[in-house]
PDB file of C-alpha atoms in Angstrom:
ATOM      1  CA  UNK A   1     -84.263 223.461  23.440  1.00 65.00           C
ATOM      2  CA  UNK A   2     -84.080 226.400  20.795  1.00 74.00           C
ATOM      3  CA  UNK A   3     -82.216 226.277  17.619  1.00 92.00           C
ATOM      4  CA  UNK A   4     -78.710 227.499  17.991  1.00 88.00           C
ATOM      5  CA  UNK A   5     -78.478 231.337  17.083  1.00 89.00           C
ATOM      6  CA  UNK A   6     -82.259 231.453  16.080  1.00 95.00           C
ATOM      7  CA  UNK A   7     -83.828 235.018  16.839  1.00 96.00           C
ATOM      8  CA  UNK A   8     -85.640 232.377  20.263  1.00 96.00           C
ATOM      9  CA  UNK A   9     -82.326 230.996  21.148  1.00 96.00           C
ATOM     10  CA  UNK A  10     -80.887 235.172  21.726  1.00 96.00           C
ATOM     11  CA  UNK A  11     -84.111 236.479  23.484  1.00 96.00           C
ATOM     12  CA  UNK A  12     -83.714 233.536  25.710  1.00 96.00           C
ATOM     13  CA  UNK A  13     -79.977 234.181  26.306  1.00 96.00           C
ATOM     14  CA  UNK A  14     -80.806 237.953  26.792  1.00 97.00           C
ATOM     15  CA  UNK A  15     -82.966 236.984  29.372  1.00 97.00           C
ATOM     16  CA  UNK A  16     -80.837 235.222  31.253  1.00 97.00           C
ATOM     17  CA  UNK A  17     -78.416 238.173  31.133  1.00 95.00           C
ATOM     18  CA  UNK A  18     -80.702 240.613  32.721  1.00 97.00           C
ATOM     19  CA  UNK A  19     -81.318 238.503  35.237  1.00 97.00           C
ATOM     20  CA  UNK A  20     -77.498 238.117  35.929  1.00 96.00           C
ATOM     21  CA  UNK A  21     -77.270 241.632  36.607  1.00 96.00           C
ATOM     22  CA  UNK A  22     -80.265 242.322  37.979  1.00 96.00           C
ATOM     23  CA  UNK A  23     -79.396 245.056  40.699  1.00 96.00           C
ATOM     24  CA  UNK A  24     -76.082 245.219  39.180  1.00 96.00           C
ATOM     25  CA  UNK A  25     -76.771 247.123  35.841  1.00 96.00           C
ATOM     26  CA  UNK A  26     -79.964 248.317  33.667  1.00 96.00           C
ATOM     27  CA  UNK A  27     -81.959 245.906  31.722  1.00 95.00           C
ATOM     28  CA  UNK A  28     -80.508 247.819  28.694  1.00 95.00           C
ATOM     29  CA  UNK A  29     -76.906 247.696  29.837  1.00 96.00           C
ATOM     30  CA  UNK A  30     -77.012 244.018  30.734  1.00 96.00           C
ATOM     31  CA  UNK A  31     -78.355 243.908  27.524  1.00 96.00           C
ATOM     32  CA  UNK A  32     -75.702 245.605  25.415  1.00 95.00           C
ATOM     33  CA  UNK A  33     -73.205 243.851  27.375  1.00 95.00           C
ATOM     34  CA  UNK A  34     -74.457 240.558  25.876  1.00 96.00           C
ATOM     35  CA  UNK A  35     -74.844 242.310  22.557  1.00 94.00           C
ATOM     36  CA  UNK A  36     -71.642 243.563  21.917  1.00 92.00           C
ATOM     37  CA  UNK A  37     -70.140 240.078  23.165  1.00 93.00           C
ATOM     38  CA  UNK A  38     -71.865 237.826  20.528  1.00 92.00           C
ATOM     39  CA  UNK A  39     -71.562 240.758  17.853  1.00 89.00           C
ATOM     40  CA  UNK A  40     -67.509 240.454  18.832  1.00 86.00           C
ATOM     41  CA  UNK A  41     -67.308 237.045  18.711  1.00 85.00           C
ATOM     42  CA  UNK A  42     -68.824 236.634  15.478  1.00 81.00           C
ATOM     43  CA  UNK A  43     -67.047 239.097  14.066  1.00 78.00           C
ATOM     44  CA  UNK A  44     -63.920 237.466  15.044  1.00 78.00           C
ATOM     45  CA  UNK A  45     -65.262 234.075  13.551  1.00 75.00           C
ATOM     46  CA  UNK A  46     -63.148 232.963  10.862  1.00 70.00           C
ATOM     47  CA  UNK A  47     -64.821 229.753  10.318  1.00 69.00           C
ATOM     48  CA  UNK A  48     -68.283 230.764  10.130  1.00 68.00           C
ATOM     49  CA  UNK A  49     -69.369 231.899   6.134  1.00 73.00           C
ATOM     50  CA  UNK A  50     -70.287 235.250   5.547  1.00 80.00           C
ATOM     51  CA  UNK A  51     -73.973 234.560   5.056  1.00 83.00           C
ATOM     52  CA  UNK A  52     -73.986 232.692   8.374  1.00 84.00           C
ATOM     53  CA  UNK A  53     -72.837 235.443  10.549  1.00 83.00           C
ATOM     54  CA  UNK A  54     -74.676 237.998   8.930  1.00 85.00           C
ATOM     55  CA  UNK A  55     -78.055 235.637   9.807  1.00 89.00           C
ATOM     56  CA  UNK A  56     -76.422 235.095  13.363  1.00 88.00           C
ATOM     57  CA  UNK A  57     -76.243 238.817  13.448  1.00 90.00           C
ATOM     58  CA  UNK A  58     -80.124 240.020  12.414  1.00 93.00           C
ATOM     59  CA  UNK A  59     -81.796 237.324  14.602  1.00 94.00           C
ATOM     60  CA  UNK A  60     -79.517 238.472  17.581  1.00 95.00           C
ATOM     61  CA  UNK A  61     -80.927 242.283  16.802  1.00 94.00           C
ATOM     62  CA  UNK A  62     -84.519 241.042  16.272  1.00 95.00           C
ATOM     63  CA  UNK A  63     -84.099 239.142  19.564  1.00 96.00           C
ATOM     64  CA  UNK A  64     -82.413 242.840  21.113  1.00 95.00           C
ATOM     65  CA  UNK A  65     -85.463 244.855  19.752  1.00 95.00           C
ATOM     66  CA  UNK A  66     -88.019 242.319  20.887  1.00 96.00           C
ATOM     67  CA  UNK A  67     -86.785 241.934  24.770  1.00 96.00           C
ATOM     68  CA  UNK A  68     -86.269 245.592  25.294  1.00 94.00           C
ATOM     69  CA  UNK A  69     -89.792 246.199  24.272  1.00 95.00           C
ATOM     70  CA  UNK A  70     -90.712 243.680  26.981  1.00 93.00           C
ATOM     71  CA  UNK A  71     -92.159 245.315  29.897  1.00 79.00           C
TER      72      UNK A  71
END
């Protein structure tokens, strides 16, 4: 098991979202769907400290940049 909201933890989650809508949407759609759903939630966090979310935040975009460069 990953560690929760490590850069590992959202590539595997992204994964699993393309494959959800696989013949349903793009890999990049499915993609930004998850995206802007964890970005939201965070967002919305109230409990979480600034410096946490804004972690949360760049490992879910260096997971984002590293699956859509998967072939």
């Amino acid at each position: 098991m990953t560690q929760l909201f490590s850069v590992q933890y959202f590539e595997e989650n992204l994964r699993q979202h393309i494959k959800m809508y696989e013949g349903k949407a793009s890999k990049v759609d499915a993609m930004n769907s998850y995206y802007r759903s964890v970005v939201s939630t965070l967002v919305h966090d109230q409990l979480t400290k600034n410096a946490e979310v804004l972690k949360r935040i760049q490992n879910l975009d260096e997971a984002y940049n590293n699956v859509k460069a998967e072939k």
